[in-house]
PDB file of C-alpha atoms in Angstrom:
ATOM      1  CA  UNK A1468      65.353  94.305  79.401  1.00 30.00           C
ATOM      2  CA  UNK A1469      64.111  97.446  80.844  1.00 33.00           C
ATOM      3  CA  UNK A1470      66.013 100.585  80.027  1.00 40.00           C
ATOM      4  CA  UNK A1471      68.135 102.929  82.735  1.00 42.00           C
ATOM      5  CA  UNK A1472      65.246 104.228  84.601  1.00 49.00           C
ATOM      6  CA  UNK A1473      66.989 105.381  87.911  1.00 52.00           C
ATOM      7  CA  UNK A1474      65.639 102.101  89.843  1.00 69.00           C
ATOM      8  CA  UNK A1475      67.747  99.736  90.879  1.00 85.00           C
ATOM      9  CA  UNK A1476      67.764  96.275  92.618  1.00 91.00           C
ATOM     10  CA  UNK A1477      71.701  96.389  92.742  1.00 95.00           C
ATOM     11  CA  UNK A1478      73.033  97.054  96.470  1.00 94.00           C
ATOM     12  CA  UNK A1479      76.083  99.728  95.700  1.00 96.00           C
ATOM     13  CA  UNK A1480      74.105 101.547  93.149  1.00 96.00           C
ATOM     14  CA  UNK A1481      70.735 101.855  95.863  1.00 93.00           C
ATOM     15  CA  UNK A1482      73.414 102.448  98.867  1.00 94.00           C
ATOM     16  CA  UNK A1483      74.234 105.862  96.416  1.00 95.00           C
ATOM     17  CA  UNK A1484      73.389 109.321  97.187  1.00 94.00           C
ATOM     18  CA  UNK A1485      70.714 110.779  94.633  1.00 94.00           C
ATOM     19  CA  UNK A1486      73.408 113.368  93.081  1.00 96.00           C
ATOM     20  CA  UNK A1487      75.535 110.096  93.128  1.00 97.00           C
ATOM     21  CA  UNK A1488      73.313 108.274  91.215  1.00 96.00           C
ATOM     22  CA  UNK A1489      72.174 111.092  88.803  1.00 95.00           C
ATOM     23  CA  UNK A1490      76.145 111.751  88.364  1.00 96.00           C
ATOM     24  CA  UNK A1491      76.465 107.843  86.950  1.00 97.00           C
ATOM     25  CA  UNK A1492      73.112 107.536  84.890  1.00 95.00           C
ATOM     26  CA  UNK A1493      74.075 109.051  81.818  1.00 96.00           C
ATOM     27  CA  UNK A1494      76.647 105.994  81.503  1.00 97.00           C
ATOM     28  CA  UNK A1495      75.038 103.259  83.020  1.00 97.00           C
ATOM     29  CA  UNK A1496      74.256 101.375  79.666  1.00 97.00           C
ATOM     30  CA  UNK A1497      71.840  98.349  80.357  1.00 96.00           C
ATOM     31  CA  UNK A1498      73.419  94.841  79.284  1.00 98.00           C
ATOM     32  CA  UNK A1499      72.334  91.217  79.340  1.00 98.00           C
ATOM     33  CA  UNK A1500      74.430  89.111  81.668  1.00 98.00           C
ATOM     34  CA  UNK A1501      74.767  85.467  79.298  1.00 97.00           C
ATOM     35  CA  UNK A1502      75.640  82.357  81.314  1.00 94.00           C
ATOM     36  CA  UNK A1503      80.090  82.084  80.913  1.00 94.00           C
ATOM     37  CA  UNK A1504      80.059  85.672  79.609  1.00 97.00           C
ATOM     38  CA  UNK A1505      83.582  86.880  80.472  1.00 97.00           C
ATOM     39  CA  UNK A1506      83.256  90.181  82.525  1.00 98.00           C
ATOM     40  CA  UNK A1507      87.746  90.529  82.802  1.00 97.00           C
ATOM     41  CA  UNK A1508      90.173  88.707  81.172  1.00 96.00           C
ATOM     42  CA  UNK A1509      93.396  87.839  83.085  1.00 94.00           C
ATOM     43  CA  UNK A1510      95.887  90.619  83.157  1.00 95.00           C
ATOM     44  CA  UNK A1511      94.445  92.409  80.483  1.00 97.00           C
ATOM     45  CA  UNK A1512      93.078  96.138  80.762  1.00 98.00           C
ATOM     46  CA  UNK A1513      89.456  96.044  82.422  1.00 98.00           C
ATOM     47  CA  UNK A1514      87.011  98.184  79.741  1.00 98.00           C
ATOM     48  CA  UNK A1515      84.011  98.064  82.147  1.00 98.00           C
ATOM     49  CA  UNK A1516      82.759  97.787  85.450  1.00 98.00           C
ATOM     50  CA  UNK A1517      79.308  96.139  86.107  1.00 98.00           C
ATOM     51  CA  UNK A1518      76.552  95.903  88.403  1.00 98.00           C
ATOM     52  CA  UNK A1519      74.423  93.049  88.570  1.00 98.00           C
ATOM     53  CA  UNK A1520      70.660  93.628  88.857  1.00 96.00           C
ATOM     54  CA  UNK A1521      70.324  89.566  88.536  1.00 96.00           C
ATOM     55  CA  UNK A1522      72.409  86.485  88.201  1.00 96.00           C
ATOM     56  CA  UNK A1523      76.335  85.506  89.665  1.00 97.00           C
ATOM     57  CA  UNK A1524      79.711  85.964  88.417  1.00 97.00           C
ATOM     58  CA  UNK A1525      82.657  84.327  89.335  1.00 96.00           C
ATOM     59  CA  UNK A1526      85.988  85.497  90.643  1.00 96.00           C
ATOM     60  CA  UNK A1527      88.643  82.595  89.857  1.00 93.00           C
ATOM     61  CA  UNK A1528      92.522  82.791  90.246  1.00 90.00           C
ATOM     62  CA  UNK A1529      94.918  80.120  88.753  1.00 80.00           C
ATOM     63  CA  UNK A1530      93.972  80.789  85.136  1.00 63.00           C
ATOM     64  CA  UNK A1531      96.818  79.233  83.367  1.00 64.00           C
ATOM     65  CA  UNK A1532      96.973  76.364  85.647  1.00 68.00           C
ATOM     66  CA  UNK A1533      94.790  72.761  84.859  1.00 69.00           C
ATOM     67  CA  UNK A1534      91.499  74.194  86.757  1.00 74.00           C
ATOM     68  CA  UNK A1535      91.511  78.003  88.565  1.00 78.00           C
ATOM     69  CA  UNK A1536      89.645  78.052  91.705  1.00 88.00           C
ATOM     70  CA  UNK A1537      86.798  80.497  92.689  1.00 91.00           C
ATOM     71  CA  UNK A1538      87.991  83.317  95.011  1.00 93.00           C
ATOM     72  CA  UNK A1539      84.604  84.462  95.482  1.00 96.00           C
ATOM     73  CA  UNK A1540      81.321  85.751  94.300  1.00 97.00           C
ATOM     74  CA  UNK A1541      79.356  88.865  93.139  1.00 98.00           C
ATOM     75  CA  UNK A1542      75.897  89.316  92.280  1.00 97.00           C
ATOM     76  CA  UNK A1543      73.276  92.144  93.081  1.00 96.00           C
ATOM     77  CA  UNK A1544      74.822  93.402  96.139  1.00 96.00           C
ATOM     78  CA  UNK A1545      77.658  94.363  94.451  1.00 97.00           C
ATOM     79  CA  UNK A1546      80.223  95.175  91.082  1.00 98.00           C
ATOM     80  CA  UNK A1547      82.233  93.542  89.373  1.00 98.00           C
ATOM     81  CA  UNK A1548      85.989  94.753  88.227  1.00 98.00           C
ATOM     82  CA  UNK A1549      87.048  95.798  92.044  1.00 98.00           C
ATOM     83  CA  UNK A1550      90.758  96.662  90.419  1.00 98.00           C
ATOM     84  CA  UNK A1551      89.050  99.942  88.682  1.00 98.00           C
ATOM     85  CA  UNK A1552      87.855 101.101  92.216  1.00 98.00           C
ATOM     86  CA  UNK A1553      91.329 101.119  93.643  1.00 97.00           C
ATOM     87  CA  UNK A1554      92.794 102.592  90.636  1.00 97.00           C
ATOM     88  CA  UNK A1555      94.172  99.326  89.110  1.00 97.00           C
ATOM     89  CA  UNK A1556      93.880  98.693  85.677  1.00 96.00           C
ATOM     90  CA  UNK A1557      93.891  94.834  85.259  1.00 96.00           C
ATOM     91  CA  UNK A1558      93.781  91.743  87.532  1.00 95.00           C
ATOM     92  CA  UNK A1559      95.685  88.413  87.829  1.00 94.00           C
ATOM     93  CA  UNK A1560      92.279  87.145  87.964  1.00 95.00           C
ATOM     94  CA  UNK A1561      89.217  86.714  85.851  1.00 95.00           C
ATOM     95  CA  UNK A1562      85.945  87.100  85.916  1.00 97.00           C
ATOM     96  CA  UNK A1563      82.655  85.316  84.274  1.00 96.00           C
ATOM     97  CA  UNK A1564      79.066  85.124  84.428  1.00 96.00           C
ATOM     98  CA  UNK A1565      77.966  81.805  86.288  1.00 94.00           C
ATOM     99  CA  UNK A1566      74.569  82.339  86.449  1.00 94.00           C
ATOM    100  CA  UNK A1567      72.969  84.317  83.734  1.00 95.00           C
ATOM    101  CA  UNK A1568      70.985  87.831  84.201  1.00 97.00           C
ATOM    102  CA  UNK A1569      71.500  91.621  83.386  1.00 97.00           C
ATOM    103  CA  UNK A1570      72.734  94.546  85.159  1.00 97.00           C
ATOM    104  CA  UNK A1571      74.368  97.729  84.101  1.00 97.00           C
ATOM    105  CA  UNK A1572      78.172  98.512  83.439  1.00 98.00           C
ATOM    106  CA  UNK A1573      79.712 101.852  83.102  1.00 98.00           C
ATOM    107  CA  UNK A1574      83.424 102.601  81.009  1.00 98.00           C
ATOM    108  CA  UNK A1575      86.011 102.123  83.842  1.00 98.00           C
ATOM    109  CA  UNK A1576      87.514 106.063  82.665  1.00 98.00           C
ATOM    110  CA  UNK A1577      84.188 107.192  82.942  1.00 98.00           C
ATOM    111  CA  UNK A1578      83.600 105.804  87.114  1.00 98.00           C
ATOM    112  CA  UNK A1579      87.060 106.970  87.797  1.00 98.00           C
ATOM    113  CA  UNK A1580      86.698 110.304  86.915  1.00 98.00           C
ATOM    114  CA  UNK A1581      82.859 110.475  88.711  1.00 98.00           C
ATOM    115  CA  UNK A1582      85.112 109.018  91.743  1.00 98.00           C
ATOM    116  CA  UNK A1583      87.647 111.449  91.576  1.00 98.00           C
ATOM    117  CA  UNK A1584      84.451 114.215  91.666  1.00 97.00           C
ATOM    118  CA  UNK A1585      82.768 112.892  94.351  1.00 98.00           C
ATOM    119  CA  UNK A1586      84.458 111.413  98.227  1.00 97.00           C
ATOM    120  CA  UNK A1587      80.594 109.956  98.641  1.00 96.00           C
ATOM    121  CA  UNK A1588      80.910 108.034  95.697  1.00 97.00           C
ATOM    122  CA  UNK A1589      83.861 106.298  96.491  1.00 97.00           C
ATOM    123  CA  UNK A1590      83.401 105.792  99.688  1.00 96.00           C
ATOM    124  CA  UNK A1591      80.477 103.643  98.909  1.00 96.00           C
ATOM    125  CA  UNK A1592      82.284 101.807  96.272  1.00 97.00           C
ATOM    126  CA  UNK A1593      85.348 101.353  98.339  1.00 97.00           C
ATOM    127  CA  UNK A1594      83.315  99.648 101.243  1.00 95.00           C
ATOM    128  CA  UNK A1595      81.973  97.366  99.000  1.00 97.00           C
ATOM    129  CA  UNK A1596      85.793  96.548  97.998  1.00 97.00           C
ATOM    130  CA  UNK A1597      86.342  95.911 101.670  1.00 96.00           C
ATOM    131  CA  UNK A1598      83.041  93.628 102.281  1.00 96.00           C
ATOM    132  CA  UNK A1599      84.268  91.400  98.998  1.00 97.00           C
ATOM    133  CA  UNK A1600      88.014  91.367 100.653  1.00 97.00           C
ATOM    134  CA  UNK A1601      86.382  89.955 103.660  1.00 97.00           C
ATOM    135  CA  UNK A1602      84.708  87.791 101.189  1.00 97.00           C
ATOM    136  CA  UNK A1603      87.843  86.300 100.363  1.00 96.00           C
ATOM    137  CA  UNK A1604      89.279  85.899 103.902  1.00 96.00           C
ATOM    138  CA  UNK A1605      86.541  83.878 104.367  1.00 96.00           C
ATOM    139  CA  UNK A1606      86.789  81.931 101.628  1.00 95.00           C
ATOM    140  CA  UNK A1607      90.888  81.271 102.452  1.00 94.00           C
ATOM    141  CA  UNK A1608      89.600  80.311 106.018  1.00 96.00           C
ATOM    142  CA  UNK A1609      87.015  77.540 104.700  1.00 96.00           C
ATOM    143  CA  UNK A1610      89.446  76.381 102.288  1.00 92.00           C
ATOM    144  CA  UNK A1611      92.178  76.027 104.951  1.00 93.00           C
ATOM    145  CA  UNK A1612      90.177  74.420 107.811  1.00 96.00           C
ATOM    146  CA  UNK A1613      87.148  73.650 107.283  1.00 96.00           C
ATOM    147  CA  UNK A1614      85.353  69.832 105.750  1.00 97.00           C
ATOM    148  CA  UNK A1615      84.079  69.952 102.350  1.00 96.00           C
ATOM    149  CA  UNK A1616      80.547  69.670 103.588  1.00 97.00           C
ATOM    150  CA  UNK A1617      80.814  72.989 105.045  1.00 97.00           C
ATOM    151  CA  UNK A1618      82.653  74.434 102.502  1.00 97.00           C
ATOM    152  CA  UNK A1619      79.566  73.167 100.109  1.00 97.00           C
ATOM    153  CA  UNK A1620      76.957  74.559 102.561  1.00 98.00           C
ATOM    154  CA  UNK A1621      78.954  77.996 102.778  1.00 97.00           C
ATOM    155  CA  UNK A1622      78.489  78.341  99.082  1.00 96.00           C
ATOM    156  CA  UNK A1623      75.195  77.407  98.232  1.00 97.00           C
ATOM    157  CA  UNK A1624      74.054  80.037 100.930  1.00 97.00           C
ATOM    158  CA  UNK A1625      75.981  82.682  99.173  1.00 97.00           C
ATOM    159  CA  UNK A1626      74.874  81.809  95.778  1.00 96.00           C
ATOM    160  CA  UNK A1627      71.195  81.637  97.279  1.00 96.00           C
ATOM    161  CA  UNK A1628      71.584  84.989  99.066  1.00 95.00           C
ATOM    162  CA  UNK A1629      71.981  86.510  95.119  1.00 95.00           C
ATOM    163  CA  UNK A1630      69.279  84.798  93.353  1.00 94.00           C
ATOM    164  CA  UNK A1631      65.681  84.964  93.260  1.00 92.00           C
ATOM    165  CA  UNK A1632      63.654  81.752  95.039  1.00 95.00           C
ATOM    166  CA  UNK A1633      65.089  78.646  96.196  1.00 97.00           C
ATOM    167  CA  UNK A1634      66.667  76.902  92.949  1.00 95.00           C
ATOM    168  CA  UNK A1635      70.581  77.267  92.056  1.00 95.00           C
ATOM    169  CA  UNK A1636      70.982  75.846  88.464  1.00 92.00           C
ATOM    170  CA  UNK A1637      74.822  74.432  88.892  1.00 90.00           C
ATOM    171  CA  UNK A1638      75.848  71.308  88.536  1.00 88.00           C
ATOM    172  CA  UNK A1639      78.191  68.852  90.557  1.00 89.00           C
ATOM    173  CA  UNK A1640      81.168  69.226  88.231  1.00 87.00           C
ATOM    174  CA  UNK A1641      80.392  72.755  88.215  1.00 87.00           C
ATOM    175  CA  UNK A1642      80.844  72.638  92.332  1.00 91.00           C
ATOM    176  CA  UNK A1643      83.730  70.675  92.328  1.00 91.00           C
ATOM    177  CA  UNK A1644      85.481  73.183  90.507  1.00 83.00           C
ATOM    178  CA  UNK A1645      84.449  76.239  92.083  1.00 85.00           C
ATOM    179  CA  UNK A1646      85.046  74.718  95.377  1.00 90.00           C
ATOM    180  CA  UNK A1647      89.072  73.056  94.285  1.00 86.00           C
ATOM    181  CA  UNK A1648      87.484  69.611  95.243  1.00 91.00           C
ATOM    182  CA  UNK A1649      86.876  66.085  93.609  1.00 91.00           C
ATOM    183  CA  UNK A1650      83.217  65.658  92.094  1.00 92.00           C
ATOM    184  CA  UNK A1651      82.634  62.570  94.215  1.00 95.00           C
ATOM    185  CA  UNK A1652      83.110  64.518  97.495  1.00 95.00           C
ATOM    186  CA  UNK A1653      80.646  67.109  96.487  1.00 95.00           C
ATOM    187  CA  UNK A1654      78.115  64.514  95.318  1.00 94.00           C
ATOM    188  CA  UNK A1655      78.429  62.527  98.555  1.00 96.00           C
ATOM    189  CA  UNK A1656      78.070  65.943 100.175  1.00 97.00           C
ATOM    190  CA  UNK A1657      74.960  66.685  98.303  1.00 96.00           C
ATOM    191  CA  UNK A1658      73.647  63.318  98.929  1.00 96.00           C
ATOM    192  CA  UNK A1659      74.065  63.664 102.540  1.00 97.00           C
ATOM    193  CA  UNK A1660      72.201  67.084 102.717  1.00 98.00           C
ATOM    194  CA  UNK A1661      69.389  65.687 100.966  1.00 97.00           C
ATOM    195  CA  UNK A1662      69.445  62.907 103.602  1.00 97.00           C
ATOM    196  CA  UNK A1663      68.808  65.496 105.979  1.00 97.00           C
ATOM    197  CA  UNK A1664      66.238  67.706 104.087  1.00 97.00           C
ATOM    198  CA  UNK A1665      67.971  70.396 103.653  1.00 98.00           C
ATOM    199  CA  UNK A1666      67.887  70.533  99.907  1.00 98.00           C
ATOM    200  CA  UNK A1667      66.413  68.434  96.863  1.00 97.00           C
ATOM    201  CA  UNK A1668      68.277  67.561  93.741  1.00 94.00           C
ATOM    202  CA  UNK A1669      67.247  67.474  90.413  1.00 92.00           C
ATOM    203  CA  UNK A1670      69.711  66.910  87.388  1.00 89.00           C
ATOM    204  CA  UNK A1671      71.153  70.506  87.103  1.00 89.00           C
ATOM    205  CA  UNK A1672      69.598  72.179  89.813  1.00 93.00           C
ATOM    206  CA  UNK A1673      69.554  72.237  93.742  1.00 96.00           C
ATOM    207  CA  UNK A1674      66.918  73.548  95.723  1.00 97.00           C
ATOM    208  CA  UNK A1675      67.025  74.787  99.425  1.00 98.00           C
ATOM    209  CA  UNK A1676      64.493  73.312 101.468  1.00 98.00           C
ATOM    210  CA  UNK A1677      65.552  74.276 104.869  1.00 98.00           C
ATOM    211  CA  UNK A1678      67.939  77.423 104.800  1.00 97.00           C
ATOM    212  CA  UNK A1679      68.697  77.543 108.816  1.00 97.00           C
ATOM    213  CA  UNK A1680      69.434  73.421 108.702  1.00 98.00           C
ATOM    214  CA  UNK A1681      72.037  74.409 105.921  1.00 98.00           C
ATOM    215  CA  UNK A1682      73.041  77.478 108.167  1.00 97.00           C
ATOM    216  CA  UNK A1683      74.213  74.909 110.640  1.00 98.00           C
ATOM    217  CA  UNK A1684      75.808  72.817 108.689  1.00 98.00           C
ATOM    218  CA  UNK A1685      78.137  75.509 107.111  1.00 98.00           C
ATOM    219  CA  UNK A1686      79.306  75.775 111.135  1.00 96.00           C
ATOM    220  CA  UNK A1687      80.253  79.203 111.344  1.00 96.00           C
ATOM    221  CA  UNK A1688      81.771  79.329 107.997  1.00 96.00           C
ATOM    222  CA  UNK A1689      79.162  81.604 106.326  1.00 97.00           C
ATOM    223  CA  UNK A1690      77.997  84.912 107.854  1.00 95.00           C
ATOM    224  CA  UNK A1691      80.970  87.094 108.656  1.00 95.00           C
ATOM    225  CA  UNK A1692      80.835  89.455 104.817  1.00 94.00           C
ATOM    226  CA  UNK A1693      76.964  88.830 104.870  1.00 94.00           C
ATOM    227  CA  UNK A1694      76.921  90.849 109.045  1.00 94.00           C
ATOM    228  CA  UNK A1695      79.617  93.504 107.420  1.00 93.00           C
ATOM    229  CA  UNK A1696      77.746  94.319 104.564  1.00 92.00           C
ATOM    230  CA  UNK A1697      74.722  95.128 105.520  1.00 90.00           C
ATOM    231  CA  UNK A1698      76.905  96.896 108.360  1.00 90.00           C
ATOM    232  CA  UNK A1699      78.229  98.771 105.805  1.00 87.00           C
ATOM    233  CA  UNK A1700      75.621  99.383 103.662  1.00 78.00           C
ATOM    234  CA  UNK A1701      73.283 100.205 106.558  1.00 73.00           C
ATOM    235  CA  UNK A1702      75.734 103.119 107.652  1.00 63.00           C
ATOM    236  CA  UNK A1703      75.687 104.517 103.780  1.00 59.00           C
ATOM    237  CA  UNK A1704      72.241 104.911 104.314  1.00 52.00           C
ATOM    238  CA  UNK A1705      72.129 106.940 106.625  1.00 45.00           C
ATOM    239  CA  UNK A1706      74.644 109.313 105.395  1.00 47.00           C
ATOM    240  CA  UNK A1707      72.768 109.421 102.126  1.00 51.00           C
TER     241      UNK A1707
END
């Protein structure tokens, strides 16, 4: 992996001001992101915050219980470890690697005291706390009301949104438990969206084949954190 170079494919860290950026590098450390690699442990003190240059992690409540659920997810638009932001230690919640890549993570002492130097800085971090809250509303909103097979469509567009080309490497069991469902009524979902061409299957792995079909089918559940973070991020810019 390349070293700390001041380039960047992660959204906060390119959404910072150049004094921002040069106040961080010094502890930005490069890391590889392995596939179930535990980023925070429930209710135990966060060391680190991250930021993804490739691959997912996973935001899950419920540990404790039979199966947690996913809350939401974070990839190169992002960080991960929110709670350090807001001046929270620790989180009811946990946090793993899903899909694997590498990124950069900081000390959580060490961003905390580069927020409490610079407003800029935290503003940029904080509206990233807000998109990811708005995340979650959605997320409670497609759990609540809508069908499975939108709830399915709503989150292979997010994970596709944070990955490079058309291929998500998860597999149905995988789904079912992100998603708080049985594995039969995500395969019959799958099965149905390959009726209609939207993706292809292979053991694994989905593809998308037609991202404005899947759009549709997600029926208004996906779209709403996507519009307010490039909002967001778009406004950042030009205060940069």
């Amino acid at each position: 992996m390349r070293d700390w170079n001041g380039a960047t494919s992660n959204g906060v860290l390119a959404a910072l001001a150049p004094g921002d950026l040069e106040r961080l590098r010094p502890d930005l450390e490069p890391v590889e992101l392995p596939l179930r690699m535990r980023l925070a442990a429930a209710n135990r003190p966060i060391e680190h915050v991250y930021f993804p240059e490739s691959g997912i992690a996973s935001i899950v409540t419920g540990v404790g219980h039979d199966i947690p659920i996913e809350v939401g997810i974070i990839g190169r638009e992002g960080l991960v470890n929110l709670p350090v932001v807001t001046g929270a230690d620790r989180s009811p919640n946990e946090a793993f690697m899903q899909s694997p890549g590498q990124g950069h993570r900081i000390g959580a002492e060490r961003l905390q005291a580069a927020m409490e130097a610079s407003p800029a800085l935290t503003r940029v971090l904080l509206h990233f706390v807000h998109v990811f809250m708005m995340q979650t509303a959605s997320t409670v909103l497609a759990n609540g009301r809508a069908s499975i097979p939108e709830r399915l469509a709503r989150w292979l567009l997010m994970a596709h949104d944070r990955v490079d080309g058309d291929t998500l490497h998860s597999t149905h069991q995988f789904l079912s438990i992100m998603l708080g469902v049985r594995r039969s009524s995500v395969s019959t979902a799958l099965r149905d969206f390959e009726a209609r061409r939207v993706i292809s299957r292979r053991r694994g792995s989905v593809s998308i084949r037609d991202r404005d079909g899947l759009v549709a089918l997600a029926r208004g559940y996906y779209g709403t954190a996507e519009r307010e973070l490039e909002r967001l991020y778009a406004t950042s810019a030009k205060l940069r």
